[in-house]
PDB file of C-alpha atoms and ligand atoms in Angstrom:
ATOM      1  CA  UNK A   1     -90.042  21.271  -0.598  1.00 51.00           C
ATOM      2  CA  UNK A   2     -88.718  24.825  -1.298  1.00 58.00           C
ATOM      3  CA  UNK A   3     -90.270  27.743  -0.103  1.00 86.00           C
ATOM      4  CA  UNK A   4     -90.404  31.293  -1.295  1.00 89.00           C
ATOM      5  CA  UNK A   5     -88.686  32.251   2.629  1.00 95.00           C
ATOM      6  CA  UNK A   6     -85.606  30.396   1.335  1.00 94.00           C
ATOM      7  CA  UNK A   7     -85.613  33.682  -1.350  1.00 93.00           C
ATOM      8  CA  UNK A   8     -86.127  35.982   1.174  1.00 94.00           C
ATOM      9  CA  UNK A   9     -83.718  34.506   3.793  1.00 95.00           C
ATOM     10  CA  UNK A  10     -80.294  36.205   3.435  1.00 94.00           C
ATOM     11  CA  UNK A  11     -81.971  39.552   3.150  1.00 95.00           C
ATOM     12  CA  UNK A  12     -84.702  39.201   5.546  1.00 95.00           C
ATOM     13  CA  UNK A  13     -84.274  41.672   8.137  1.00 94.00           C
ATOM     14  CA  UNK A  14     -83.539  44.289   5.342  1.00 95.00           C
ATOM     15  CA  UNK A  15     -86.761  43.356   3.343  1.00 95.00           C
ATOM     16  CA  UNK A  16     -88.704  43.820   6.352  1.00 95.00           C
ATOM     17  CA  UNK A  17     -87.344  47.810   6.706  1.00 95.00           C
ATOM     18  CA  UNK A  18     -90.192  50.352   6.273  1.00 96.00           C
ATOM     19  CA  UNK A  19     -90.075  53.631   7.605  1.00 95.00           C
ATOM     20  CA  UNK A  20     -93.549  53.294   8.742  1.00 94.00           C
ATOM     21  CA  UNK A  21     -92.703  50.171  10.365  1.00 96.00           C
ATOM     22  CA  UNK A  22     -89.437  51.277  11.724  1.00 97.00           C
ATOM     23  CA  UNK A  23     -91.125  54.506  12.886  1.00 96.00           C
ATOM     24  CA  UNK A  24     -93.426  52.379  15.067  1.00 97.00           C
ATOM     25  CA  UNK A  25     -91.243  50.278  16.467  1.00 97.00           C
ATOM     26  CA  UNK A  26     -87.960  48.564  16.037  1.00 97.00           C
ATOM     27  CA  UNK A  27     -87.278  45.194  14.635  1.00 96.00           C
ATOM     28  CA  UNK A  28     -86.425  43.311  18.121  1.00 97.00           C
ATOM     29  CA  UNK A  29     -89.868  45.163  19.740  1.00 98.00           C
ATOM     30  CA  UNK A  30     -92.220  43.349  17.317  1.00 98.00           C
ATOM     31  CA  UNK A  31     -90.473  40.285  18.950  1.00 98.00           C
ATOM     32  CA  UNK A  32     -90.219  41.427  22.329  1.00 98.00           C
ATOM     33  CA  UNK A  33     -93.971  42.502  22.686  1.00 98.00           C
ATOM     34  CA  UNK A  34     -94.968  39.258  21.888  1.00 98.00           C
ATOM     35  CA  UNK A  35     -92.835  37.773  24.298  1.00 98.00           C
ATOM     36  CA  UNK A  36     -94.065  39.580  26.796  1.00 98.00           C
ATOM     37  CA  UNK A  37     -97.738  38.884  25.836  1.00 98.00           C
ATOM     38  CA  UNK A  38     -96.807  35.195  25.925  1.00 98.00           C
ATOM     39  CA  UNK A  39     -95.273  35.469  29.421  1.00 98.00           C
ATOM     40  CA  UNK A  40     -98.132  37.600  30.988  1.00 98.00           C
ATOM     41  CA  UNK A  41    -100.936  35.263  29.793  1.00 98.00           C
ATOM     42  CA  UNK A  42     -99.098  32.177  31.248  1.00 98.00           C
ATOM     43  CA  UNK A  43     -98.536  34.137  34.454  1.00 97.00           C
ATOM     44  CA  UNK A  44    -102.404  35.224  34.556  1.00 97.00           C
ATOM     45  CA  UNK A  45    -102.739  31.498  34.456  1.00 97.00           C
ATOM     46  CA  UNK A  46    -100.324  30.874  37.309  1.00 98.00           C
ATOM     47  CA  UNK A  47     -98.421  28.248  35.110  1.00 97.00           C
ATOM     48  CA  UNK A  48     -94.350  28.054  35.438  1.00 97.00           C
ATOM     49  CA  UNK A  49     -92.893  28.290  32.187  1.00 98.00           C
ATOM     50  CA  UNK A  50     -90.079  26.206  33.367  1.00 97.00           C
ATOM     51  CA  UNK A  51     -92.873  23.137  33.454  1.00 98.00           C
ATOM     52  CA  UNK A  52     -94.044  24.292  29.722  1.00 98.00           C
ATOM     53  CA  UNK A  53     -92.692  22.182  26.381  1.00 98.00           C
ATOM     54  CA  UNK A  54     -93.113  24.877  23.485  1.00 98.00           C
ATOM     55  CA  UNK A  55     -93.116  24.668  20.156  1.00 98.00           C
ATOM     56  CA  UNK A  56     -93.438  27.614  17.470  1.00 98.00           C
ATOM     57  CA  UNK A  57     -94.172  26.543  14.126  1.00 98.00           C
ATOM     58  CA  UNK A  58     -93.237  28.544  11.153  1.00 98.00           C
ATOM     59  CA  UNK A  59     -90.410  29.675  13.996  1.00 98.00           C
ATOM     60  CA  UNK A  60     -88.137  31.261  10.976  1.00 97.00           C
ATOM     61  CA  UNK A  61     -85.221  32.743  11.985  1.00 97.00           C
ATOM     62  CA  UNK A  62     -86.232  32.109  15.581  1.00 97.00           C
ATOM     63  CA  UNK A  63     -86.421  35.470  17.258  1.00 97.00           C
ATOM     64  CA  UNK A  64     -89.143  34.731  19.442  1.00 98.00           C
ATOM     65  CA  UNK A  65     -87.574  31.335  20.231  1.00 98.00           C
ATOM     66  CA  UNK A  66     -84.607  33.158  21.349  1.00 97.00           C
ATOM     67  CA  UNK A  67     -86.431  35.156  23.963  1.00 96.00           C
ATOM     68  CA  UNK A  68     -88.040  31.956  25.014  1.00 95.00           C
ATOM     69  CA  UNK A  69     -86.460  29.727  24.796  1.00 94.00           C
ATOM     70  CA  UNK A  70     -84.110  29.691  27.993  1.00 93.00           C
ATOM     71  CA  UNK A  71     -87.534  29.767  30.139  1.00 96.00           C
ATOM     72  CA  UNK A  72     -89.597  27.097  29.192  1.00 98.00           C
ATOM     73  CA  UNK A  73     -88.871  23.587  29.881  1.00 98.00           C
ATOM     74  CA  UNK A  74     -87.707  22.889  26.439  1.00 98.00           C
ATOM     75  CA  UNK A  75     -88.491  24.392  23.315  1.00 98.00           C
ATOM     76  CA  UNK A  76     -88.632  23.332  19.314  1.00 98.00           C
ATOM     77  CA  UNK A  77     -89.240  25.100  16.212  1.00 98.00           C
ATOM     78  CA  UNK A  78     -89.973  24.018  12.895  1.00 98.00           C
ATOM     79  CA  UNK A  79     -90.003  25.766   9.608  1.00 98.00           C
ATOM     80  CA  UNK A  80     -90.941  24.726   6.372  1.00 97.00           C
ATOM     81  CA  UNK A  81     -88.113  26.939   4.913  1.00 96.00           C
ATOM     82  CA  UNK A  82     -84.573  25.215   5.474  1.00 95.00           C
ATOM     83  CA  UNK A  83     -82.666  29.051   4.572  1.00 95.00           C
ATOM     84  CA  UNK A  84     -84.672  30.954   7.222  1.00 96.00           C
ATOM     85  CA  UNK A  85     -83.815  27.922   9.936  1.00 96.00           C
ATOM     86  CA  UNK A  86     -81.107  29.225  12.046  1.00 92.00           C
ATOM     87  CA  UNK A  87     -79.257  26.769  14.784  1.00 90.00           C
ATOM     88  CA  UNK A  88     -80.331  28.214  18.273  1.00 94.00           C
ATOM     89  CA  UNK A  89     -78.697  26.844  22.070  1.00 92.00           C
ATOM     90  CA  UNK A  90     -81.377  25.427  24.005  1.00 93.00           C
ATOM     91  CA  UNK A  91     -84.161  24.598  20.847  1.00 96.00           C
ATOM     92  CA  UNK A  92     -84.667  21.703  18.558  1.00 97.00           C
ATOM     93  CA  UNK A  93     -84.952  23.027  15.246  1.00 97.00           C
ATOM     94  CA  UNK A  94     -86.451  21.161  12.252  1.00 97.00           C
ATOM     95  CA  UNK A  95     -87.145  21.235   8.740  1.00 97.00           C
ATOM     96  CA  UNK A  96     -90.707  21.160   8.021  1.00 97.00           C
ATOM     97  CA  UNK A  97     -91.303  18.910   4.696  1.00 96.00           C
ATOM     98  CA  UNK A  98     -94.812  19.820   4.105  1.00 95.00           C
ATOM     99  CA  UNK A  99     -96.989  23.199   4.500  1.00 96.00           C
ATOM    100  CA  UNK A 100     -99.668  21.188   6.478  1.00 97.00           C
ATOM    101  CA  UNK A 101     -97.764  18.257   8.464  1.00 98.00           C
ATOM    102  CA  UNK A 102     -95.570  19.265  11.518  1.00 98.00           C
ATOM    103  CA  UNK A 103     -92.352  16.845  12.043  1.00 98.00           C
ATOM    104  CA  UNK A 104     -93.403  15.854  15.657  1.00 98.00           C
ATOM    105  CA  UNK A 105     -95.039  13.172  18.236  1.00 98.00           C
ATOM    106  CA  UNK A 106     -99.268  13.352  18.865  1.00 98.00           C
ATOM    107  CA  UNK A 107     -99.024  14.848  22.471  1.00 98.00           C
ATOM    108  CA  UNK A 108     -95.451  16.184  22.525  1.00 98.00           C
ATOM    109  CA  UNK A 109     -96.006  19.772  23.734  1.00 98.00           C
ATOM    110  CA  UNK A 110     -98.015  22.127  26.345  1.00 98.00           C
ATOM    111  CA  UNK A 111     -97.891  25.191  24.095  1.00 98.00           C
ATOM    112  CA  UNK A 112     -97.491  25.938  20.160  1.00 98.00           C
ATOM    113  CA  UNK A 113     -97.174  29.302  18.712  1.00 98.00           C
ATOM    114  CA  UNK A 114     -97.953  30.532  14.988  1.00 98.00           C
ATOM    115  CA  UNK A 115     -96.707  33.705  14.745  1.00 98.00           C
ATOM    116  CA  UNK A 116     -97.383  35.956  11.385  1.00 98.00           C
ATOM    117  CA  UNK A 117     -97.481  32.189   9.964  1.00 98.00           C
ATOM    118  CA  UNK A 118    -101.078  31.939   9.013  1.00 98.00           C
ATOM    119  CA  UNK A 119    -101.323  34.578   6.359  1.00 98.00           C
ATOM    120  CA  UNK A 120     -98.472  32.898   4.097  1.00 97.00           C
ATOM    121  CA  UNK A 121    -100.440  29.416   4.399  1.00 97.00           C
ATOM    122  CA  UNK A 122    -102.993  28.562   1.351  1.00 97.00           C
ATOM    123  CA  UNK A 123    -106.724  29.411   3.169  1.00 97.00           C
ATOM    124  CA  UNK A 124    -106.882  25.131   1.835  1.00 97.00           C
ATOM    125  CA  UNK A 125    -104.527  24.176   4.196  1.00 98.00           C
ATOM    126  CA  UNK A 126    -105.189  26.352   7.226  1.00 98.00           C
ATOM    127  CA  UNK A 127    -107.268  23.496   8.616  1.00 98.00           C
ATOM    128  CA  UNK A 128    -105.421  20.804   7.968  1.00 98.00           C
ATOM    129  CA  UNK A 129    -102.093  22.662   9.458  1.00 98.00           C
ATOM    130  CA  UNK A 130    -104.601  23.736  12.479  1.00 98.00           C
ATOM    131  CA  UNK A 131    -104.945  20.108  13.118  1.00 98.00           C
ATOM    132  CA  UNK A 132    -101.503  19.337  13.051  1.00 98.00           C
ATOM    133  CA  UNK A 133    -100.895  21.602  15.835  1.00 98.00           C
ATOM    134  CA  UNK A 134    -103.871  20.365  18.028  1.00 98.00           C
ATOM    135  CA  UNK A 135    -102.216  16.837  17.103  1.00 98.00           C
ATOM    136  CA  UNK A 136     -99.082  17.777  18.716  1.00 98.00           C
ATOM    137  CA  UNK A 137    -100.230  19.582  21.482  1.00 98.00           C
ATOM    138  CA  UNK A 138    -101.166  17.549  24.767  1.00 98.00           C
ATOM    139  CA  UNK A 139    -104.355  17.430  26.604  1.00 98.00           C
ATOM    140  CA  UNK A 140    -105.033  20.618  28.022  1.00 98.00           C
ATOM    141  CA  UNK A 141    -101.563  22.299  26.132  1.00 98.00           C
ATOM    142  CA  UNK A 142    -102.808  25.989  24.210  1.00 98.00           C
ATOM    143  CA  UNK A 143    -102.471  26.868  20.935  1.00 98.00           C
ATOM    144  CA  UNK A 144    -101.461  30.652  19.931  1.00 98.00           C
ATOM    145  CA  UNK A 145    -102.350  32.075  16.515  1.00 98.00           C
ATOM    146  CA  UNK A 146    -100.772  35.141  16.294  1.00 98.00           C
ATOM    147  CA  UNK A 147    -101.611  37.593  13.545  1.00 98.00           C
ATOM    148  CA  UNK A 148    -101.630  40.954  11.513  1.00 98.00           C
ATOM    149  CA  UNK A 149    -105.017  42.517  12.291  1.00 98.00           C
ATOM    150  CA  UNK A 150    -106.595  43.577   8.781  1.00 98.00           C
ATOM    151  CA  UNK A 151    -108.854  45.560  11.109  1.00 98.00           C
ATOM    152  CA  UNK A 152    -105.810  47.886  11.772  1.00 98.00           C
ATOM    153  CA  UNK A 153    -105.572  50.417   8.753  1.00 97.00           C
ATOM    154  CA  UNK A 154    -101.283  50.981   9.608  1.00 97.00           C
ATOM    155  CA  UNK A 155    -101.329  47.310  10.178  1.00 98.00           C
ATOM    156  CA  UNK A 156    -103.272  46.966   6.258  1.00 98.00           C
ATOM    157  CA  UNK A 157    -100.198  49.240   4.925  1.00 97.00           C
ATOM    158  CA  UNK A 158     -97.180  47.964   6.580  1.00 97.00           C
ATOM    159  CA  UNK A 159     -98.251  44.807   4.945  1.00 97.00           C
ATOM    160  CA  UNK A 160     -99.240  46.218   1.457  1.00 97.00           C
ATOM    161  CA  UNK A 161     -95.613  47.913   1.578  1.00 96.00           C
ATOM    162  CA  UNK A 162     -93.768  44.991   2.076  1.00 96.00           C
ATOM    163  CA  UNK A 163     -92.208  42.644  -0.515  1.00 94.00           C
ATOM    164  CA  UNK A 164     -91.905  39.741   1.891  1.00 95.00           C
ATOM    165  CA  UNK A 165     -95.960  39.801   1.880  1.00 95.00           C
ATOM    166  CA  UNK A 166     -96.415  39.743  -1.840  1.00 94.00           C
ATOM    167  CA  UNK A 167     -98.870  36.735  -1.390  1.00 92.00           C
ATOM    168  CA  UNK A 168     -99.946  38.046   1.935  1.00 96.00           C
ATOM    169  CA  UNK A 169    -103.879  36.908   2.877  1.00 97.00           C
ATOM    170  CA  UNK A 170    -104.784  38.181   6.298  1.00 98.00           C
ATOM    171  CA  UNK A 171    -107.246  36.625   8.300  1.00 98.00           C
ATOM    172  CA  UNK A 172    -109.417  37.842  11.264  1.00 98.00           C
ATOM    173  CA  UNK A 173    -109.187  37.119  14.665  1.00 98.00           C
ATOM    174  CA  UNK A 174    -113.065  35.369  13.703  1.00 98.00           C
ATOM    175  CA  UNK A 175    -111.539  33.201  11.222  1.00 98.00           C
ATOM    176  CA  UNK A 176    -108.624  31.806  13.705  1.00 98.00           C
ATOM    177  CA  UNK A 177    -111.057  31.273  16.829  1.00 98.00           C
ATOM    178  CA  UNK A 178    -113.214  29.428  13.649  1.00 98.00           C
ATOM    179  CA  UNK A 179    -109.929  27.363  12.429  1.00 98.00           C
ATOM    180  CA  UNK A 180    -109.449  26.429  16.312  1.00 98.00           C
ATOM    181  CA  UNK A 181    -112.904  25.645  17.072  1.00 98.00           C
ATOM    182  CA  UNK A 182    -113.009  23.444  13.768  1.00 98.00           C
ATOM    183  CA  UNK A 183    -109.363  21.303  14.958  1.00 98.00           C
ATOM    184  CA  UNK A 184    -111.143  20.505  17.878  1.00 98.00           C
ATOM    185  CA  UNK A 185    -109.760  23.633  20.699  1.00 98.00           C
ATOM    186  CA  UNK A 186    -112.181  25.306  22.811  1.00 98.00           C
ATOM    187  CA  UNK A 187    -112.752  28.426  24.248  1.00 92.00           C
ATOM    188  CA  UNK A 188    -110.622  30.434  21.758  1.00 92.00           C
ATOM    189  CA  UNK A 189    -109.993  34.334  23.504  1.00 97.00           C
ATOM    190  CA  UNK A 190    -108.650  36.974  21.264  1.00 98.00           C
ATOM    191  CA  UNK A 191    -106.033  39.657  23.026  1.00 98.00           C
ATOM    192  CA  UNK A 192    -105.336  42.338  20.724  1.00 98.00           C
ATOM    193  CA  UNK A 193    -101.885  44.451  20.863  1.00 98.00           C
ATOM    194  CA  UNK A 194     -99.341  46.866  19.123  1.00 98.00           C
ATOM    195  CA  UNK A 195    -101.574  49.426  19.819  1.00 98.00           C
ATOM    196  CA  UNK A 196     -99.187  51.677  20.796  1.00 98.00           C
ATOM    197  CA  UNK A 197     -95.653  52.398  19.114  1.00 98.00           C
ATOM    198  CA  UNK A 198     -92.548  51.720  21.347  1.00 98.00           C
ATOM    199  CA  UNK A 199     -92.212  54.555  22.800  1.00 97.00           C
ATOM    200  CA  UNK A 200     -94.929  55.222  24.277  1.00 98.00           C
ATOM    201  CA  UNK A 201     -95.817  51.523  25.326  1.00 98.00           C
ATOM    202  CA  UNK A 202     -92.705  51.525  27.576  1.00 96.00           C
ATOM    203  CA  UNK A 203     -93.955  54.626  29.573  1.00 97.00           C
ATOM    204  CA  UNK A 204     -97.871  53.427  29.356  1.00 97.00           C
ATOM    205  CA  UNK A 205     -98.213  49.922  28.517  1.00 97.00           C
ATOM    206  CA  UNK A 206    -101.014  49.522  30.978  1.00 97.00           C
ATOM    207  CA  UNK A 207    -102.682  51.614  28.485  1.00 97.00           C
ATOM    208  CA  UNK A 208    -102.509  48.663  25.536  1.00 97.00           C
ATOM    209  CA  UNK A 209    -103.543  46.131  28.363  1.00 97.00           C
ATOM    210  CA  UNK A 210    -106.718  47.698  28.820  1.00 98.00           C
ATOM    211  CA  UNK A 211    -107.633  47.737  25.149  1.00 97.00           C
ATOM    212  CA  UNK A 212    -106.447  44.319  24.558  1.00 97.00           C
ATOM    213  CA  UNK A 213    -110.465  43.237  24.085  1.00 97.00           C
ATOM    214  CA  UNK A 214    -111.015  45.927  21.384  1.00 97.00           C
ATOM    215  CA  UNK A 215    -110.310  44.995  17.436  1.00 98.00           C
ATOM    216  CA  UNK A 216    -108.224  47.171  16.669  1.00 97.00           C
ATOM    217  CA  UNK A 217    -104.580  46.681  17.745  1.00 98.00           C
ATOM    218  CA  UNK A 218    -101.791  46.204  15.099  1.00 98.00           C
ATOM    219  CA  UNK A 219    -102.239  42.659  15.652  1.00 98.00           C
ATOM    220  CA  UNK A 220    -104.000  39.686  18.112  1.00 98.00           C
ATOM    221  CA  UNK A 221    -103.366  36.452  19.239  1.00 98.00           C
ATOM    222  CA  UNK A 222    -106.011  34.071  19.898  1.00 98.00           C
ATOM    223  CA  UNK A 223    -105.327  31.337  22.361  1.00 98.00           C
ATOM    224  CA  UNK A 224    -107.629  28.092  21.971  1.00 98.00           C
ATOM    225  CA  UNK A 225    -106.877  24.976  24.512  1.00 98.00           C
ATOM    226  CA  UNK A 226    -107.156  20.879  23.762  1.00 98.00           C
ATOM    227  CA  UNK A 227    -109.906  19.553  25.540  1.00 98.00           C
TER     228      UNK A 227
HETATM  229  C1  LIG B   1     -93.298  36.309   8.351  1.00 79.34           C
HETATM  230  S1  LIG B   1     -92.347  34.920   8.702  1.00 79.34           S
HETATM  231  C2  LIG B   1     -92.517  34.812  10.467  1.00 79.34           C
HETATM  232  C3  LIG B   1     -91.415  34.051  11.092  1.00 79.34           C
HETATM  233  C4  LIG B   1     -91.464  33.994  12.623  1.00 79.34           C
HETATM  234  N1  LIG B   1     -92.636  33.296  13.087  1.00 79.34           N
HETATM  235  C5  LIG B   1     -91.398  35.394  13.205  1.00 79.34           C
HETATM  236  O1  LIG B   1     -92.386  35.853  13.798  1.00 79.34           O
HETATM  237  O2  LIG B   1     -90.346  36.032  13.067  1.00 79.34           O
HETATM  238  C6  LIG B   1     -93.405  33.604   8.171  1.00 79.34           C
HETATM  239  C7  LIG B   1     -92.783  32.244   8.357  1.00 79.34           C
HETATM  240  O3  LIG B   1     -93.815  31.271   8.141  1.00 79.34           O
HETATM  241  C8  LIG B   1     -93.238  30.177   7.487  1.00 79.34           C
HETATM  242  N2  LIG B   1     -94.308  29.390   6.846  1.00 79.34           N
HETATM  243  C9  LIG B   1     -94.899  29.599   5.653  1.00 79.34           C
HETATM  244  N3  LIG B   1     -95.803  28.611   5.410  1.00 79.34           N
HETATM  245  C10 LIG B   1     -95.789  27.801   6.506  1.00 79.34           C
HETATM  246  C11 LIG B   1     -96.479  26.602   6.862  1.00 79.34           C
HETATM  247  N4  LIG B   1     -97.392  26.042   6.057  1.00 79.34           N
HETATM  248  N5  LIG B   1     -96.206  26.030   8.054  1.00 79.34           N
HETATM  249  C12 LIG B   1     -95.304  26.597   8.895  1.00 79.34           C
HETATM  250  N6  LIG B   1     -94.597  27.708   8.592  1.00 79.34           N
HETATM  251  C13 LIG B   1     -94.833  28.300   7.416  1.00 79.34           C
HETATM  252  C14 LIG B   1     -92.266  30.828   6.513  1.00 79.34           C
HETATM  253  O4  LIG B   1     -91.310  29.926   6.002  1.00 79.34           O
HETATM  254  C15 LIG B   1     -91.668  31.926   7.363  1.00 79.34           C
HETATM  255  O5  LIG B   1     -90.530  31.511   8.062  1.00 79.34           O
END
């Protein structure tokens, strides 16, 4: 299967160049935010990484895997675009054949990540790839849908601007805690973020973690758990 990422692959970072964007934040802090929203809602639940399998799906050219992927206990990626794929120390990396089937075991991992995955997927097969990752995931393991916020208006324009989001749909943080609940994860919480640009988060980030339960941050994750 070819995918319209291959396209976009040997240009990608310079596609994604916006000076609204770029005034916000730089490229590595969309990656690094996350990161650090991953890491603090694992320590909230006093879990060690290091006893954490993870795998991010739609994992591209694996930035966030990068920042993660020396901490948990092993980590994957997979990708249904074999150009974006990058080779990465310390992750298994593989080519996804189909939009809504994820080349893994049932039961092979504690956490899964989609990040800024969903809104390139067919609304058809959202549910069907939602199941694949509840599939994969273990008893108890979490499942992370991380996402532009169309309830953001800079969020609505970075995305409008940008010619890797031609066939951009965005969904709201209602419709993933809906796709969760409907591939069988519970209790799906919604933490919203990027409401801040760089700058200023690094001198008042407590700031953005006390709005994280209001709808408007550049974008949210919601985190939904296998019964
Ligand atoms: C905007 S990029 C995000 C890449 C990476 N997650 C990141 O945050 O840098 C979207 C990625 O989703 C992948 N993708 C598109 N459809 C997918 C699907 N059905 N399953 C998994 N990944 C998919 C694309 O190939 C692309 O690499």
């Amino acid at each position: 299967m070819s995918s319209e990422f291959d396209s976009y692959s040997a240009r990608y970072a310079e596609l994604l160049k916006d000076p609204l964007r770029d005034g916000f934040a730089s490229a590595a802090f969309f990656h690094a935010r996350k990161w650090i929203l991953i890491d603090e809602y694992w320590r909230r639940r006093g879990r060690a990484l290091s006893a954490i399998d993870w795998l991010d799906i739609g994992c591209g050219q694996g930035d966030l895997l990068r920042l993660g992927a020396g901490q948990f206990r092993s980590a994957a990626g997979c990708d249904p675009s074999k150009e974006m794929l990058r080779p990465l120390a310390g992750a298994v990396l593989k080519h996804q054949e189909s939009p809504a089937s994820l080349p893994f075991a049932d039961g092979n991992f504690d956490f899964a990540t989609a990040v800024c995955v969903y809104h390139h997927v067919d609304a058809g097969l959202q549910p069907q790839l939602t199941a694949e990752a509840a599939r994969v995931l273990r008893p108890g393991g979490v499942l992370a849908l991380i996402e532009h916020n169309p309830w953001n208006p800079l969020t609505r324009a970075i995305v409008r601007r940008s010619p890797v989001d031609v066939d951009a749909h965005l969904l709201t943080a209602g419709r993933c805690r809906e796709l969760a609940r409907g591939a069988g994860l519970e209790a799906p919480a919604t933490e919203y973020f990027l409401y801040l640009p760089e700058f200023l988060f690094r001198h008042v980030g407590a700031v953005e973690r006390a709005l994280r339960g209001f709808p408007l941050g550049g974008q949210y994750a919601v985190f939904a758990r296998k019964p």
